[in-house]
Short mmCIF file of C-alpha atoms in Angstrom, two decimals:
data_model
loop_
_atom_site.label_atom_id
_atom_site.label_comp_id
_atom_site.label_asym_id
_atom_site.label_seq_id
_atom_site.Cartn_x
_atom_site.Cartn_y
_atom_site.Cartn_z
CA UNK A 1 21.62 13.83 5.10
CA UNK A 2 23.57 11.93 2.51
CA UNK A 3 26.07 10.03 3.96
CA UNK A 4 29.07 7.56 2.52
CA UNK A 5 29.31 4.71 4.82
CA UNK A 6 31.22 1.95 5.07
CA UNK A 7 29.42 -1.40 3.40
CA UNK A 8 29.49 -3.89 6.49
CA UNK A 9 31.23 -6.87 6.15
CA UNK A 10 29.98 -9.96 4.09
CA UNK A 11 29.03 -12.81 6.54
CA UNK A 12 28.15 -16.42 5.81
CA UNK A 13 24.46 -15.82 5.66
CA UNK A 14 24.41 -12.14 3.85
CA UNK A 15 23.79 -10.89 0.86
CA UNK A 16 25.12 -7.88 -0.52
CA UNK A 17 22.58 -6.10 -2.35
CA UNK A 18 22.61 -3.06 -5.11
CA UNK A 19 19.77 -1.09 -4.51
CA UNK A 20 18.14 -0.28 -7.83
CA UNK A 21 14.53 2.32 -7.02
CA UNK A 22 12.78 3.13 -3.76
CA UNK A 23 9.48 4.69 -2.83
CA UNK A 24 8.78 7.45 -0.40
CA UNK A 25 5.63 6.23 1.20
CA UNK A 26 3.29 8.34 3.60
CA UNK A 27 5.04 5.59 6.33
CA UNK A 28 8.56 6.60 5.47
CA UNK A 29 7.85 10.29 6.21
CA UNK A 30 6.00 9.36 9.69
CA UNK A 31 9.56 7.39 10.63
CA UNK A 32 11.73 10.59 9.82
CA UNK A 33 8.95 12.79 11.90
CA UNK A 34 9.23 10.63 15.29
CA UNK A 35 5.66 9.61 14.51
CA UNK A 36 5.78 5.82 13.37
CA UNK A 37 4.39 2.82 15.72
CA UNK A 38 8.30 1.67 15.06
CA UNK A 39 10.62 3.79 15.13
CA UNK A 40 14.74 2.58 14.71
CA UNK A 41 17.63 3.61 16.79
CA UNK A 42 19.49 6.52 15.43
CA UNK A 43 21.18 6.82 13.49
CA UNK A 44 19.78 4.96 10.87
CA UNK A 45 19.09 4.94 6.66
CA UNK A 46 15.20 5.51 6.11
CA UNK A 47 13.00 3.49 3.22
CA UNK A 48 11.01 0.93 4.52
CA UNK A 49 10.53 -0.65 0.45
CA UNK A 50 12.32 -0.88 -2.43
CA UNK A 51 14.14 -3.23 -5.09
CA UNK A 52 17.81 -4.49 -5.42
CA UNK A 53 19.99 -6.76 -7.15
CA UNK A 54 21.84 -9.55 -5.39
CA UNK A 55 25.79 -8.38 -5.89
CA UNK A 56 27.29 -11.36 -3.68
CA UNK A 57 26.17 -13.65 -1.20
CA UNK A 58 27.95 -15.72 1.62
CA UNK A 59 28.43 -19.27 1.95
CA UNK A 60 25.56 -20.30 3.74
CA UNK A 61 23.28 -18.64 1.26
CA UNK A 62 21.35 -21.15 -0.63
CA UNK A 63 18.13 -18.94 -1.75
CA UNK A 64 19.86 -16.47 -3.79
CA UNK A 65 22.51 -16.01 -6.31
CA UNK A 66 24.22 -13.17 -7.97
CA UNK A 67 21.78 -11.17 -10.47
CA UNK A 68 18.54 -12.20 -8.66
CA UNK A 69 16.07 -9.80 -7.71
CA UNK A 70 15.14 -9.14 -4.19
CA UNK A 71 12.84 -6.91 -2.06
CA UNK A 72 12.71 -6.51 1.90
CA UNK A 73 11.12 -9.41 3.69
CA UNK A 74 10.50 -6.78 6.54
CA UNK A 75 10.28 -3.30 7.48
CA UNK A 76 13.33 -1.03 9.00
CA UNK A 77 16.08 -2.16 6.38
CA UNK A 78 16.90 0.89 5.02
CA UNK A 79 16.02 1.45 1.29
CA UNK A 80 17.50 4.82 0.77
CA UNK A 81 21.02 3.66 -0.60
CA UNK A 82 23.24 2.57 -3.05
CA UNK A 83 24.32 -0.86 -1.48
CA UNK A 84 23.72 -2.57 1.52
CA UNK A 85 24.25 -6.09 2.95
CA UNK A 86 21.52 -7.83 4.61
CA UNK A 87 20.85 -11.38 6.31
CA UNK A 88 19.52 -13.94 3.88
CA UNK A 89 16.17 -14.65 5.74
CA UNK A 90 15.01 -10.40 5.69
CA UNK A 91 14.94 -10.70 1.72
CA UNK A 92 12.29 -11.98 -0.87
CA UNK A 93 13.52 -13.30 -4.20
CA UNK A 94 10.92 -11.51 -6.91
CA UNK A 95 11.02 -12.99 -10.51
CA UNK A 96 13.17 -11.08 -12.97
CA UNK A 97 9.95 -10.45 -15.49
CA UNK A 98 8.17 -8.16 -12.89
CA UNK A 99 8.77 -4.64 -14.15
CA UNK A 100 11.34 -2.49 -12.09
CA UNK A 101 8.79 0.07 -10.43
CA UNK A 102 6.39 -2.82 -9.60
CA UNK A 103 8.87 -4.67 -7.76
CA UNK A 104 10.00 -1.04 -6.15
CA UNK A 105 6.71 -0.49 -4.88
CA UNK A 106 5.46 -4.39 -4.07
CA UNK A 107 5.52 -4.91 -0.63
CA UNK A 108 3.35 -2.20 1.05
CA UNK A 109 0.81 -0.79 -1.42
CA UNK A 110 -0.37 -3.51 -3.16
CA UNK A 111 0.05 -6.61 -0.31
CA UNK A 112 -1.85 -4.03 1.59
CA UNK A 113 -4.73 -3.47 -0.67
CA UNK A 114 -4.68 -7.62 -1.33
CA UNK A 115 -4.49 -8.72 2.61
CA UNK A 116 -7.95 -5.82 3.23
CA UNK A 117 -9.97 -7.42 0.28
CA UNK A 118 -9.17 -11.23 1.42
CA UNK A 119 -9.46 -11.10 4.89
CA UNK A 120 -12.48 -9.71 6.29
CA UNK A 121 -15.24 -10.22 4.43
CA UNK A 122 -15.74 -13.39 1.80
CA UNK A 123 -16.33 -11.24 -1.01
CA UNK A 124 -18.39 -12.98 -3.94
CA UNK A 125 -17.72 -11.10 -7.91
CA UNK A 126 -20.26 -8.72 -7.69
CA UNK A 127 -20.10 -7.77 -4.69
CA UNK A 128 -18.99 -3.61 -3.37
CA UNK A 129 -15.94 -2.13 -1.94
CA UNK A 130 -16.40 1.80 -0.68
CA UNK A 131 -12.66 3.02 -0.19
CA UNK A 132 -11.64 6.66 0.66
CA UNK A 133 -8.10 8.15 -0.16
CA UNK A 134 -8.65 6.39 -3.33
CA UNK A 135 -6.04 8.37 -5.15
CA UNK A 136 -3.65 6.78 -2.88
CA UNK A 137 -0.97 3.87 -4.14
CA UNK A 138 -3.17 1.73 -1.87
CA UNK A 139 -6.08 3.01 -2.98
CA UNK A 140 -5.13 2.36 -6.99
CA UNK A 141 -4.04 -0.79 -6.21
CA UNK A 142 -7.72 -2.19 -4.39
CA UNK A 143 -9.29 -0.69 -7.66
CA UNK A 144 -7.20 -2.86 -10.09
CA UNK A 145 -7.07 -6.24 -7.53
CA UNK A 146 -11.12 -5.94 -6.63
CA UNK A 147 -11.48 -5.46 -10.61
CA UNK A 148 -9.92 -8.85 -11.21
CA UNK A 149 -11.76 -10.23 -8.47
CA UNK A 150 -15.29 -9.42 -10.42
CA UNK A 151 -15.58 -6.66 -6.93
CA UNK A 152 -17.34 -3.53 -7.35
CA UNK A 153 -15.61 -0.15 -6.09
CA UNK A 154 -17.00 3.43 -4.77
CA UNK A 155 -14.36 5.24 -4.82
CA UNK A 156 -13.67 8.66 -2.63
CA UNK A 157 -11.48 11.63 -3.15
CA UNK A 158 -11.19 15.23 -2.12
CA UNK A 159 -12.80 17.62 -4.16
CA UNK A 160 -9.78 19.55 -6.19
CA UNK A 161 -8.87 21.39 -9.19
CA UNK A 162 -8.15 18.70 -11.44
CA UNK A 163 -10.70 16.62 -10.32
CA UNK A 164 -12.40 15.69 -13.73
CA UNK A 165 -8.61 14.27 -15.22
CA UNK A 166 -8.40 12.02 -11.59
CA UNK A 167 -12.10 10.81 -11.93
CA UNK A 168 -10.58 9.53 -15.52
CA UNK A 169 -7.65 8.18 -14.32
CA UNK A 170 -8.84 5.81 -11.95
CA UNK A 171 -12.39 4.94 -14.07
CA UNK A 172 -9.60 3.71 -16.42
CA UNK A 173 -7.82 1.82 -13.72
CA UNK A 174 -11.73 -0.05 -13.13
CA UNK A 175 -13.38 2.35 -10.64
CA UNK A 176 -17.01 1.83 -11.01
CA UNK A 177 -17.70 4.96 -9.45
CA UNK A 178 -15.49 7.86 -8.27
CA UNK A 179 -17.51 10.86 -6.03
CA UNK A 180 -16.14 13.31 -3.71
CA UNK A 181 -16.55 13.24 0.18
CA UNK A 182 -19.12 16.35 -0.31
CA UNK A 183 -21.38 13.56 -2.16
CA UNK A 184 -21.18 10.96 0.18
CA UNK A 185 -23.81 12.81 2.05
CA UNK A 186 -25.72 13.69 -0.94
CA UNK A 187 -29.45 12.03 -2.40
CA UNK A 188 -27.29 11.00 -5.47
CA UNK A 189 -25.83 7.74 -3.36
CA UNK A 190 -29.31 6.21 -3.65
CA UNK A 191 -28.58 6.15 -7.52
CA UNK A 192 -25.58 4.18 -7.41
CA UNK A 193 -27.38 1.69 -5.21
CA UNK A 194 -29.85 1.07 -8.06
CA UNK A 195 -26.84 -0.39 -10.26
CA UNK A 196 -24.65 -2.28 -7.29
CA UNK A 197 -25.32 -3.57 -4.15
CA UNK A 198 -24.18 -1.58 -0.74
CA UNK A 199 -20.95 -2.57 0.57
CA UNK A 200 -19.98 -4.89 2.94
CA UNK A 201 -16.63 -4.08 3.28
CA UNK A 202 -15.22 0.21 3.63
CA UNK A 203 -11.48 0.88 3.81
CA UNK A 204 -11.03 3.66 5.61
CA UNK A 205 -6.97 5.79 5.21
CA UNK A 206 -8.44 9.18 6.33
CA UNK A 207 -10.23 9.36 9.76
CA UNK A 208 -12.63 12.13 10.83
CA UNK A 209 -15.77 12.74 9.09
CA UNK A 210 -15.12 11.01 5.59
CA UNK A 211 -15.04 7.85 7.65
CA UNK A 212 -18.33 8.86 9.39
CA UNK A 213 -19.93 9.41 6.02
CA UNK A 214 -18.85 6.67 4.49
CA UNK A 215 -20.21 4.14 7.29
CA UNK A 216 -23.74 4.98 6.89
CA UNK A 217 -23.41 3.32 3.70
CA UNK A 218 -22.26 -0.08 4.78
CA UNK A 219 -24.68 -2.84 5.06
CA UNK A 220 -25.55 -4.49 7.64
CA UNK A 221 -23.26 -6.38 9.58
CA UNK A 222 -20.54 -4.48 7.16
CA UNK A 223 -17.10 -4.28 8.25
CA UNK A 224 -14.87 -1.21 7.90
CA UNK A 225 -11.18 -0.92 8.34
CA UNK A 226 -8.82 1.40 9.30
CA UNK A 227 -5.40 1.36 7.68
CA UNK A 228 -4.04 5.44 8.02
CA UNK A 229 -5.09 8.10 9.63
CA UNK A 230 -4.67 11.12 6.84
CA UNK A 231 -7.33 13.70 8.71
CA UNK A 232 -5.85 12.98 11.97
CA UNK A 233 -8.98 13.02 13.48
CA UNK A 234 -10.40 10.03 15.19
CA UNK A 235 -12.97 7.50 14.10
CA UNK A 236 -16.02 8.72 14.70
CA UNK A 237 -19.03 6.24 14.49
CA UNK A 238 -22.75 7.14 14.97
CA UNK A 239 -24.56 4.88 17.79
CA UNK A 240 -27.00 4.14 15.55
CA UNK A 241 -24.31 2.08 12.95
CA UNK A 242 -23.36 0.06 16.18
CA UNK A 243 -26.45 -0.85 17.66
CA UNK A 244 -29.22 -0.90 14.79
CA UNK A 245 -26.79 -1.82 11.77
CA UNK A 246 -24.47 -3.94 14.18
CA UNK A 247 -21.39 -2.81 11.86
CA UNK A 248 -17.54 -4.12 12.80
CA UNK A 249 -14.45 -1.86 13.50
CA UNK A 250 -11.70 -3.42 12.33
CA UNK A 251 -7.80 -2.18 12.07
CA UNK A 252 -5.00 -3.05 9.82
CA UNK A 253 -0.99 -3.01 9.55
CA UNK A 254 1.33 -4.41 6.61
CA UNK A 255 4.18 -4.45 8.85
CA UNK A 256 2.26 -6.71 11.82
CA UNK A 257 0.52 -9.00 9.39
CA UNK A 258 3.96 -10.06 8.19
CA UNK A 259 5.52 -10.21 12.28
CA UNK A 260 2.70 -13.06 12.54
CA UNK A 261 2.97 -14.62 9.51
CA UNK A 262 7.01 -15.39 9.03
CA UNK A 263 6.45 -18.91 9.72
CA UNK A 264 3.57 -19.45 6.85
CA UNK A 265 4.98 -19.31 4.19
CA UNK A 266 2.20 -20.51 2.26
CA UNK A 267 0.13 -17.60 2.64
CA UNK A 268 2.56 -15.28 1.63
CA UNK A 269 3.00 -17.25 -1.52
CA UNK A 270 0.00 -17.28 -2.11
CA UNK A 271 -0.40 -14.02 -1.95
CA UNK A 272 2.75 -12.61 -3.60
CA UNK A 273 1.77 -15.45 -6.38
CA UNK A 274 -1.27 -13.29 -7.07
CA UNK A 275 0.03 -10.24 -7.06
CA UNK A 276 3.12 -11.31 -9.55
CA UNK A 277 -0.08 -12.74 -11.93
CA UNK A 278 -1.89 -9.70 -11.95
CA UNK A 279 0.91 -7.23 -12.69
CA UNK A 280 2.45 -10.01 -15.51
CA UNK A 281 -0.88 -9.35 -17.15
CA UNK A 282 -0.63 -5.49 -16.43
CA UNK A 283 -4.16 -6.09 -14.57
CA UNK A 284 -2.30 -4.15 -11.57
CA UNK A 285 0.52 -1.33 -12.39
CA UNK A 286 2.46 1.05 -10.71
CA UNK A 287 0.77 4.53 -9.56
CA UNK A 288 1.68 7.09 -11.92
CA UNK A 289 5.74 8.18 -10.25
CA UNK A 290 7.89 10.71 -10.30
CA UNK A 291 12.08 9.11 -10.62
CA UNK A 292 15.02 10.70 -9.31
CA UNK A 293 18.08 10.10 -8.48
CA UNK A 294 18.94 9.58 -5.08
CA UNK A 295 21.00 12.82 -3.94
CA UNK A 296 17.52 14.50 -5.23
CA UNK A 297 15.71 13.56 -2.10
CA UNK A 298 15.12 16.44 -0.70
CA UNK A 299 13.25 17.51 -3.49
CA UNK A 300 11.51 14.02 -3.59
CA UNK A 301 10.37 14.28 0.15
CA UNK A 302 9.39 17.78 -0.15
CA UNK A 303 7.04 16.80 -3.10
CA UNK A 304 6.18 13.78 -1.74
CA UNK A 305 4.52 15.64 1.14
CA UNK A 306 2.73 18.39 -1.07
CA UNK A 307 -1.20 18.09 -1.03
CA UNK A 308 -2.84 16.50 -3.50
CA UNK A 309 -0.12 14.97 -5.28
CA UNK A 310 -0.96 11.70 -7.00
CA UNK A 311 2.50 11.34 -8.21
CA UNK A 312 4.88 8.75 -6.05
CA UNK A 313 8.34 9.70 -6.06
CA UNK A 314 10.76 6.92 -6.48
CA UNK A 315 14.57 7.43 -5.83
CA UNK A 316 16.88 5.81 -8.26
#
């Protein structure tokens, strides 16, 4: 429901914050359904991402001023409102030249897609990615950062109507190759291994048998990781991958990776540093979105959750 509530009060360390655009991601909608690894006391305000402007802060504050920008440092604050007033230390200060619906959509989709291509395997420019769900805001944003990186990318998708404009789409975002989960069993891979090497590294959002299919690709001593479950069917991997291939399972989670790394700041930097680089240069954008405002979203969830949509909705 949409609810007026009353804006807490302003202590020394707060900030009081005017929510500008959110995101309903695929995480967002698991929350509201009970279905979430986390899920927050009720009641509570959903959006686990989004972008604000710094209103007011208390006296203690010494990292932000009015007119800053600032996203959530961590997940559960509550994006889906107008204003809100959070502690100091649960905000990030983004620089006032990123563009609005980059900053909206920073913290999962593309810090995701960065922390998967960085951390598991040392990936060399030339080198292959294979990535299913890669319609997905994740799965736009590994084509655009593994482009800048000099990495290859196989790209998977369901087979669909429209299927020849969404191959376009994302060969114009740098997909070397984009093939459906029917070819991924198909003679036609050995082609593509003529003109890059086979991957070391597979990110895997679906489950079930597009993950199964897309393993017997990897190379040896490959890893793959798991970051969503779409299918909803388990990971299934041949005994053959394990024993003869030796391959490695791995999984992956936005919101744990930043639960163990709030004292290092300098990777996050480092990171966020990257990603502010690549979208000043417009080497990575926003996925293509949908903007309404927000006493729309029911009409924003309900279309956020309709198959095949490659549209984000953002609430204004």
């Amino acid at each position: 429901r949409l609810k007026d509530l009353e804006i807490a009060k302003l202590g020394d360390s707060d900030v009081h914050v005017k929510m500008l655009a959110a995101p309903i991601n695929p995480a967002d909608i698991n929350v509201i359904q009970g279905t979430y690894a986390i899920l927050p006391p009720l009641p509570t305000v959903a959006g686990n991402e989004g972008v604000g402007e710094v209103l007011e802060v208390g006296r203690r504050v010494t990292g932000l001023k009015p007119g800053d920008r600032v996203v959530p440092a961590i997940t559960g604050l509550g994006m889906w409102r107008t204003q809100g007033v959070f502690p100091e230390e649960k905000l990030m200060k983004v620089p006032s030249d990123i563009p609005l619906l980059c900053a909206a959509m920073l913290t999962v989709n593309p810090c995701t897609a960065f922390r998967m291509l960085t951390d598991f395997e040392s990936l060399a420019p030339g080198d292959s990615v294979i990535q299913n769900a890669a319609n997905s805001g994740v799965g736009q944003a590994v084509i655009q950062i593994a482009k800048a990186f000099g990495f290859k990318t196989i790209n998977v998708v369901r087979d669909r109507p429209d299927l020849p404009k969404l191959v376009e789409r994302l060969m114009a975002l740098g997909a070397n190759h984009v093939i459906t989960e029917e070819m991924l069993r198909k003679p036609e891979m050995k082609e593509i291994f003529k003109s890059i090497p086979k991957p070391r590294l597979a990110l895997n959002c679906v489950g079930g048998k597009s993950t199964t299919e897309m393993m017997r690709h990897l190379q040896p001593k490959g890893t793959m990781v798991t970051y969503g479950g779409m299918a909803k069917q388990p990971v299934t991997v041949p005994v053959g991958a394990f024993i003869f291939q030796d391959v490695r399972l791995r999984g992956f989670w936005m919101s744990q990776w930043r639960k163990e790394h709030m004292e290092d700041p300098e990777k996050v930097n480092t990171m966020m540093d990257t990603l502010y680089r690549l979208m000043r240069t417009e080497q990575l954008t926003p996925p293509a979105c949908t903007q309404l405002p927000l006493e729309h979203y029911r009409a924003a969830l309900e279309a956020s959750m309709k198959p095949f949509t490659s549209s984000k909705q953002i609430l204004l």
